[in-house]
Coordinates of C-alpha atoms and ligand atoms in Angstrom, one line a residue:
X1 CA 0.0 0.0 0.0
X2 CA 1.8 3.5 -1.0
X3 CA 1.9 5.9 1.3
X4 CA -1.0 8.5 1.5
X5 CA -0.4 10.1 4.9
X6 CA 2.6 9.3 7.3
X7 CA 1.9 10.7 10.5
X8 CA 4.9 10.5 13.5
X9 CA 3.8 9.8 17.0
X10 CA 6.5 11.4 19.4
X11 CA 5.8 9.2 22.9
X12 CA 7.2 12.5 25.7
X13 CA 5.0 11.4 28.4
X14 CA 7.2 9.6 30.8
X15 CA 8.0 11.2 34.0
X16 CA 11.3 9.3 34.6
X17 CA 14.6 10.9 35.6
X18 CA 17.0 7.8 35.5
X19 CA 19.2 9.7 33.5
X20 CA 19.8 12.2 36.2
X21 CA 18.4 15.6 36.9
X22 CA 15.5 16.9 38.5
X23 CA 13.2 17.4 35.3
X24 CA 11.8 14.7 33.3
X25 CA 14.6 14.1 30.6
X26 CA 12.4 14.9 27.5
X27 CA 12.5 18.5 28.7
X28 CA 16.2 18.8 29.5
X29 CA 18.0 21.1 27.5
X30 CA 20.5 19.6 25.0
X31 CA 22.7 21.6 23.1
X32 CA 20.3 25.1 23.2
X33 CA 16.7 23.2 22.6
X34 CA 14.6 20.5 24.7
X35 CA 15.6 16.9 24.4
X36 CA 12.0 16.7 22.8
X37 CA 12.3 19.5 20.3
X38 CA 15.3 17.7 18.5
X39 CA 13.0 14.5 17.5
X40 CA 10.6 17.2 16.9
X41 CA 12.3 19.4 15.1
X42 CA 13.5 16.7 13.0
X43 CA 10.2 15.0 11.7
X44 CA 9.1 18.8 10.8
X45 CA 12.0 19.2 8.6
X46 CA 11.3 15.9 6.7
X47 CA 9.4 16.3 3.6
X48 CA 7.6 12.9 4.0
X49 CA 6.1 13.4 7.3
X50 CA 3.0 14.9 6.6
X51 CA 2.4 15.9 10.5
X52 CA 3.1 15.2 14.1
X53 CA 1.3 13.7 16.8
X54 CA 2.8 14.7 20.4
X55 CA 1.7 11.9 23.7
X56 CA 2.1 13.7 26.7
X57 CA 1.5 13.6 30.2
X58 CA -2.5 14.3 30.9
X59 CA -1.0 17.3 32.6
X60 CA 1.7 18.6 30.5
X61 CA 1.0 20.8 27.9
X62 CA 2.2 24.0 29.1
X63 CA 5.4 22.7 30.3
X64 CA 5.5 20.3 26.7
X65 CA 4.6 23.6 25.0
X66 CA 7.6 25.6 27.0
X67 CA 10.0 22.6 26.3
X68 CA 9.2 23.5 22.5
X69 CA 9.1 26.7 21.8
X70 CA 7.7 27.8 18.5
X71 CA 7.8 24.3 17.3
X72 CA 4.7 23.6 19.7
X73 CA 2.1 25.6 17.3
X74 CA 3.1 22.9 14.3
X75 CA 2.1 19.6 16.5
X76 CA -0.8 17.6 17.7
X77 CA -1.2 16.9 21.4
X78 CA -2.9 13.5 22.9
X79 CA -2.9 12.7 26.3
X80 CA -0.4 9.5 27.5
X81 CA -1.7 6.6 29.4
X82 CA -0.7 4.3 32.3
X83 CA 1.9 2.2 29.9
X84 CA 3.6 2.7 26.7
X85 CA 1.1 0.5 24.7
X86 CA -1.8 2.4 26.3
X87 CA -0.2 6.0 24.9
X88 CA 0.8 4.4 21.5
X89 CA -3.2 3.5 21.7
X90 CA -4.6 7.2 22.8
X91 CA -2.5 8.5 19.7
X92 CA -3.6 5.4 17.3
X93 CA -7.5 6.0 18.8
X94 CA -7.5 9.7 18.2
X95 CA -5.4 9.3 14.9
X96 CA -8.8 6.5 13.6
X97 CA -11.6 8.8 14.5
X98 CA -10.2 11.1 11.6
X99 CA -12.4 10.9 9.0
X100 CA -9.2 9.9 6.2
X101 CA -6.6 8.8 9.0
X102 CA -3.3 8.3 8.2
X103 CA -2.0 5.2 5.9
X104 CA 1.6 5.1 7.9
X105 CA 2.8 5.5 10.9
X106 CA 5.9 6.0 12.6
X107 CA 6.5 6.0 16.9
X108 CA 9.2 7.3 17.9
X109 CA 10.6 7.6 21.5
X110 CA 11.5 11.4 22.7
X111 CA 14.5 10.2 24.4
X112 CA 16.2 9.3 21.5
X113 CA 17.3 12.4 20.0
X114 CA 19.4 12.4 17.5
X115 CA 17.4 11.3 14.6
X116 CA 19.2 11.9 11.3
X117 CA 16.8 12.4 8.2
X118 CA 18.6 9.6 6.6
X119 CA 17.2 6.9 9.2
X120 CA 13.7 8.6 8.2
X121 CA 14.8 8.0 4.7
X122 CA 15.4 4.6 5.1
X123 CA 11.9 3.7 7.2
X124 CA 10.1 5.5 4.2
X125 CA 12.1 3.3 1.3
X126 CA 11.5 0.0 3.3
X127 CA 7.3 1.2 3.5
X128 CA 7.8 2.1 0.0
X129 CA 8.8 -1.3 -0.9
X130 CA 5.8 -3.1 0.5
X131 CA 7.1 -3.6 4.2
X132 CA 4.4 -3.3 6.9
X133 CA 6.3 -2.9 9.5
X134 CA 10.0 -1.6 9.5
X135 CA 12.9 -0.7 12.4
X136 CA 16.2 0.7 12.4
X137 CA 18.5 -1.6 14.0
X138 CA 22.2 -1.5 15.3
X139 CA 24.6 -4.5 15.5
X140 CA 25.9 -5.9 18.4
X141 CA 29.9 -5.2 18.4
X142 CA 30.9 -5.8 22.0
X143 CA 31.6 -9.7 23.3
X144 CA 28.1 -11.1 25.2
X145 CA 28.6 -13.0 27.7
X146 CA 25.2 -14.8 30.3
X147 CA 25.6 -14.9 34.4
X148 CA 27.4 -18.3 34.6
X149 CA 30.0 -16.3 31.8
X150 CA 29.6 -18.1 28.7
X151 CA 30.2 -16.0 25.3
X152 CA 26.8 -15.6 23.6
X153 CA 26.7 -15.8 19.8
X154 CA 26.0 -12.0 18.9
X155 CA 25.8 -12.9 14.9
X156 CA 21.6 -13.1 15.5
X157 CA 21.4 -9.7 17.5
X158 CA 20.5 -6.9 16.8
X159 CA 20.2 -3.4 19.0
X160 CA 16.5 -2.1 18.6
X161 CA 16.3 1.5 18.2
X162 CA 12.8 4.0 17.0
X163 CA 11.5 5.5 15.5
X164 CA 9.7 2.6 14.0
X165 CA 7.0 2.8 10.9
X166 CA 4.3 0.8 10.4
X167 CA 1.2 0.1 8.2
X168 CA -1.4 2.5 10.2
X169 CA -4.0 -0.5 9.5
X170 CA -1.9 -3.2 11.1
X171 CA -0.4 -1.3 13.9
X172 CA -3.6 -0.4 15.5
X173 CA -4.8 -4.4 14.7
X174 CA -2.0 -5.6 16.3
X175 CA -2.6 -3.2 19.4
X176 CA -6.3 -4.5 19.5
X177 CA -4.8 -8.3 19.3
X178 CA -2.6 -7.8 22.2
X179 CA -3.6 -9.9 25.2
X180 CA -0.6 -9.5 27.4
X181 CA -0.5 -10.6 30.3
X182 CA 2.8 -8.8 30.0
X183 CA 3.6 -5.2 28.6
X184 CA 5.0 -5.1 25.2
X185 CA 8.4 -2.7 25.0
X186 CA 8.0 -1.8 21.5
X187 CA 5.2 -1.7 18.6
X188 CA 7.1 -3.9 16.4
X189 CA 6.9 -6.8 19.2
X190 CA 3.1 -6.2 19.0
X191 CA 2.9 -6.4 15.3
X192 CA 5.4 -9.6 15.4
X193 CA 3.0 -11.6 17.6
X194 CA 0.2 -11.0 15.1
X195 CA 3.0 -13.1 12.4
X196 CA 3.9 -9.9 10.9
X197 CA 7.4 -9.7 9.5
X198 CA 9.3 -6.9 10.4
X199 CA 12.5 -4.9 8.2
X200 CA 15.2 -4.2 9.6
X201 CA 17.0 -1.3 8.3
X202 CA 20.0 0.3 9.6
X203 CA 20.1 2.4 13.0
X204 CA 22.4 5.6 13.8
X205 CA 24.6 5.4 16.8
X206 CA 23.1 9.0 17.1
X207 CA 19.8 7.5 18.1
X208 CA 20.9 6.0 21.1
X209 CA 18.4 6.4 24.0
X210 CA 19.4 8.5 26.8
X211 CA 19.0 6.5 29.5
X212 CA 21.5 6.4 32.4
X213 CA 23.6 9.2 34.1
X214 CA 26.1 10.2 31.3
X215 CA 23.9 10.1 28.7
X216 CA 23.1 13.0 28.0
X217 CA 26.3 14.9 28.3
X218 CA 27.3 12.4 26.0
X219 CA 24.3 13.1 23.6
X220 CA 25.2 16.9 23.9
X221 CA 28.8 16.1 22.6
X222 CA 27.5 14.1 20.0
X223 CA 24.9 16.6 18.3
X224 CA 26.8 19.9 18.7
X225 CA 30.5 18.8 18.4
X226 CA 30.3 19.6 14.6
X227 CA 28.9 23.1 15.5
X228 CA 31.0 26.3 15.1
X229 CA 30.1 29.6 16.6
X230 CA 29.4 32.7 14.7
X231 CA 28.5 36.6 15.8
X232 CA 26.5 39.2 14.5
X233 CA 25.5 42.6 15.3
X234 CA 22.8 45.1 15.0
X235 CA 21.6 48.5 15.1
X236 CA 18.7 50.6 14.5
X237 CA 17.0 54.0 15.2
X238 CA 13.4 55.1 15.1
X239 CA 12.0 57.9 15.4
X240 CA 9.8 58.8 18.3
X241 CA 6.4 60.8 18.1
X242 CA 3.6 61.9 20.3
X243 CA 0.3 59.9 20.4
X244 CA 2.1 56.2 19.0
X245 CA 2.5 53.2 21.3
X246 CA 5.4 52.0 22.5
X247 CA 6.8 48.6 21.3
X248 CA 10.2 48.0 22.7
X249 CA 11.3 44.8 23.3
X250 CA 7.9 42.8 22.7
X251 CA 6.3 44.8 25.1
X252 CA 3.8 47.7 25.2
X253 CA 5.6 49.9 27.8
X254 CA 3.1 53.3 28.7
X255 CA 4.9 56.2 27.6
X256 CA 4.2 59.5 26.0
X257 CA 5.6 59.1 22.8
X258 CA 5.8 56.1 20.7
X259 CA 8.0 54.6 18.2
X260 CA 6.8 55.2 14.8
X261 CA 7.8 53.3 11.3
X262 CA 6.4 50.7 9.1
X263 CA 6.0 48.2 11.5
X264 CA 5.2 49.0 15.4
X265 CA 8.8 50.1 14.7
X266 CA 10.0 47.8 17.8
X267 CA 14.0 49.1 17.5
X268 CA 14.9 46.7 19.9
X269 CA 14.0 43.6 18.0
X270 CA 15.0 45.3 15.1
X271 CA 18.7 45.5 16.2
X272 CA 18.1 41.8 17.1
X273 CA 16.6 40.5 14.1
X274 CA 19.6 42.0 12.4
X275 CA 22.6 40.4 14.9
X276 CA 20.7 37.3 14.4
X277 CA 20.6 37.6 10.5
X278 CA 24.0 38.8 10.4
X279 CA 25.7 36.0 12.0
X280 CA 23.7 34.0 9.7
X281 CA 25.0 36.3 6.8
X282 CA 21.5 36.0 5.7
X283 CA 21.3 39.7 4.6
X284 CA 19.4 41.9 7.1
X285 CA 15.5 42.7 8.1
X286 CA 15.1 44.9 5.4
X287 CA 16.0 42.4 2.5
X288 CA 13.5 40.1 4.2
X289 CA 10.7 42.6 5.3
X290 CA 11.0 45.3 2.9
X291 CA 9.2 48.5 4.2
X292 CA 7.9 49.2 0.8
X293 CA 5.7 45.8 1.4
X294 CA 2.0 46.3 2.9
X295 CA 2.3 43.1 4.8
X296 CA 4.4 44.8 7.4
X297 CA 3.0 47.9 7.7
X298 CA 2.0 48.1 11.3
X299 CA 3.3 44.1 11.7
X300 CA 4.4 42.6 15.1
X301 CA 8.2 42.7 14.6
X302 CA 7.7 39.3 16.8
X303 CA 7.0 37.9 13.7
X304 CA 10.3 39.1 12.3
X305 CA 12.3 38.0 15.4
X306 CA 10.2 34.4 14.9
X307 CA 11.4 34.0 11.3
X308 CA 15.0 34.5 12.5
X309 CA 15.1 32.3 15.2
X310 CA 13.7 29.8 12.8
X311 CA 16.4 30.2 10.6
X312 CA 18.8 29.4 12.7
X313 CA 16.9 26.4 13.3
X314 CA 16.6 25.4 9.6
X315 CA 20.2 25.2 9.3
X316 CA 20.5 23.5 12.5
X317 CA 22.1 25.7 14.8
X318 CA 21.4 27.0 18.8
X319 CA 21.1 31.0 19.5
X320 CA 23.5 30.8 22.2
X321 CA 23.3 34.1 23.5
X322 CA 21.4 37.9 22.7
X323 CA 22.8 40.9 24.3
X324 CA 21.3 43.9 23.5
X325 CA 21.5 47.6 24.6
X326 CA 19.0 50.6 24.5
X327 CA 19.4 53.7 24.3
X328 CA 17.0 56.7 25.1
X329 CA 16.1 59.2 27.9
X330 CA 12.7 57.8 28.4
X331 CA 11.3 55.5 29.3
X332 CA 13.3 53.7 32.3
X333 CA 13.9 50.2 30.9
X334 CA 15.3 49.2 34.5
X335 CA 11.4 48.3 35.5
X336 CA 10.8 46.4 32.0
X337 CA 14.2 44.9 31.6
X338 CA 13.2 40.9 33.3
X339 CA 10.0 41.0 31.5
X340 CA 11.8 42.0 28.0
X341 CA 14.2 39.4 28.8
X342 CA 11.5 36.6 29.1
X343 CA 9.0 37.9 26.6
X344 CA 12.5 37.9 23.7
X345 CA 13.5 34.7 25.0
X346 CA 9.6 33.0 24.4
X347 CA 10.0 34.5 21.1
X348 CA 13.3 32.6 20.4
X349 CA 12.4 29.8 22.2
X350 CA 15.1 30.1 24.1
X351 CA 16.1 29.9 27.9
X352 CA 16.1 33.7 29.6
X353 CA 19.4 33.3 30.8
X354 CA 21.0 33.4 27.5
X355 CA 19.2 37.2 27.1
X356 CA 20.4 40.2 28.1
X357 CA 18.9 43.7 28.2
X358 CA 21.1 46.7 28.9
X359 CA 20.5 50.2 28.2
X360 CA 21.9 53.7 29.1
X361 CA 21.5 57.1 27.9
X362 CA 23.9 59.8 25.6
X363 CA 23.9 62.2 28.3
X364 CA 21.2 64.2 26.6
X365 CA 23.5 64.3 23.4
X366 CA 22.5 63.6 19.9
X367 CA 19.0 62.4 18.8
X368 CA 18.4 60.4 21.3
X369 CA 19.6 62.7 24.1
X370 CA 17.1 64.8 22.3
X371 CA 14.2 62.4 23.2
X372 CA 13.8 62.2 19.0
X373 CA 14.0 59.0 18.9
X374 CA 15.2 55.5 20.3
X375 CA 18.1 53.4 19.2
X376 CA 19.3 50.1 20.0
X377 CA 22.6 47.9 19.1
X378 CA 22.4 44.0 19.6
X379 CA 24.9 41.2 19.4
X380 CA 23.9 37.7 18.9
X381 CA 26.3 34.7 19.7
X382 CA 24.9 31.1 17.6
X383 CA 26.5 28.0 16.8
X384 CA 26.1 26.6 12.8
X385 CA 26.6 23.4 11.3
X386 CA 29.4 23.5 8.7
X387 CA 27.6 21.9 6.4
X388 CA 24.6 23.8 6.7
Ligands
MG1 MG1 13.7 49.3 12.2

């Protein structure tokens, strides 16, 4: 059967912290986004995944939606249940009701996340080909040995990894067959027992599962090691006028005078947009949201600071840090400064501590000493793949 709809379940509803830490590990940060956002971010990219189905704790959207930034708004959500067969089974359930569900399916476990498109690649060919159910598999390298220490013959075993894709038909037959009395710990063992054969294809030692202390340091090494850091900087000016609002920093901060240009003219996001684009060398604000366009006139510039962080997403890099200054007489940004800080960093979808906001004054000098206008200067730290 070709494939109509492939759909990827992402299972991020376990609570367990056996790899250390205080948070669930699906929420850890790894190399400047959530453990769960790599997987995530990952089947989003691909262009055979047609969407993506997120199990989570019955409880844990906001902090699922926190742990994945601007990706959250481009997933599904479904509630997990008591075992991994019973959230595979909410998803598959909710997935059924659809009036033209899916024809494949793929589960995939959050805590594996280093999932190179060419492992997607390879479930799709093998689907392509007529399998029902397929797996990416590793082999065994080191010497087995049993309790009483006798070597094990490793030629027959193989190192099961996910995500793993299935016929959507057969997958949720094979969780209706499933008697038990003992939990299943993958979908492919399901479809197995119902005398399905299943393909192996071949795993990536970047799927491994973090599991134990160590892990994910290791993981971290793994998926940024090949990064290299870049800089850019920006500056802008507006001009200030009696009677606008006051966009600075995503916020509306009271004031007099507002900030007036095409956009709500937000300077400070402006000079950020720009440091981000610039260390991208991906020209600057005004090559992607030319003024002379009516799309923009009076836009969020959270939209423009959106598109940028998703850039630097695209090509597979981390905004590592944003430090930004403003300058003006008025208003005070001392009393806004934490809240610009958090509001830029949910834009970003990164962690506050890796904003800054700064500002000072020109001693009454100049146009902004003048109260004329605002201006702002950013710098943005990221790391880039080199082959991106
Ligand atoms: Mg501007």
């Amino acid at each position: 059967m070709s494939i109509t709809r492939l759909t990827a379940i992402v299972l991020a509803a376990g609570s367990g912290s056996r790899s250390g830490g205080a948070m669930p590990k699906q929420y850890r940060m790894l190399g400047g986004k959530s453990v769960l956002a790599h997987s995530v971010a990952a089947f989003l990219a691909h262009p055979k995944i047609d969407e993506v189905l997120l199990v989570i704790a019955p409880d844990g959207e906001a902090e699922t939606r926190a742990a994945l930034g601007t990706l959250a708004d481009q997933v599904g959500f479904v509630a997990g249940g008591a075992a991994r067969r019973n959230s595979v089974g909410n998803a598959l359930r909710l997935l059924a009701a659809d009036p033209a569900p899916p024809s494949h399916i793929l589960v995939h476990d959050s805590a594996r996340p280093g999932l190179p498109a060419a492992v997607i690649d390879r479930l799709v060919a093998a689907l392509d080909k007529g399998a029902v159910a397929t797996m990416p598999v590793l082999p065994v390298v080191d010497t087995l040995i049993d309790a009483p220490g006798n070597v094990v013959d490793r030629s027959s075993l193989h190192r099961v990894q996910t995500p793993q894709a299935f016929d959507f038909k057969v997958l949720v037959a094979a969780h209706k067959a499933w008697t038990g009395p003992e939990e299943p710990t993958d979908d492919a063992q399901m479809v197995r027992a119902l005398g399905h054969e299943v393909m192996l294809v071949e795993g990536d030692a970047a799927l491994e599962k973090i599991t134990l202390p160590g892990d994910h340091e290791r993981m971290e090494r793994l998926l940024t090691g090949h990064l290299i850091s870049r800089t850019g900087m920006g500056f802008d000016v507006h001009r200030l006028e009696e009677g606008e609002e006051l966009w600075l920093g995503g916020l509306l901060i009271p004031h007099s005078h507002g900030l007036s240009g095409h956009s709500d003219a937000d300077v400070a996001i402006h000079a950020l947009v720009d440091a981000i684009l610039g260390a991208l060398a991906e020209g600057d604000i005004g090559s992607h949201f030319p003024p002379s366009d009516p799309r923009w006139r009076g836009a969020r510039s959270e939209a423009f600071l959106r598109f940028a962080a998703e850039r630097v997403a695209a090509r597979g890099g981390i905004i590592d840090h944003a430090d930004l200054t403003i300058i003006c007489e008025a208003p005070k940004i001392g009393p806004h400064r934490d809240a610009m800080r958090a509001r830029l960093a949910e834009i970003m979808g990164v962690p506050v501590d890796r904003v800054s906001v700064k500002a000072t004054t020109t001693e009454r000098l100049g146009l902004t000493g003048r109260r004329e206008g605002i201006a702002a200067q950013a710098v943005a730290t990221i790391r880039l793949s080199t082959e991106s």
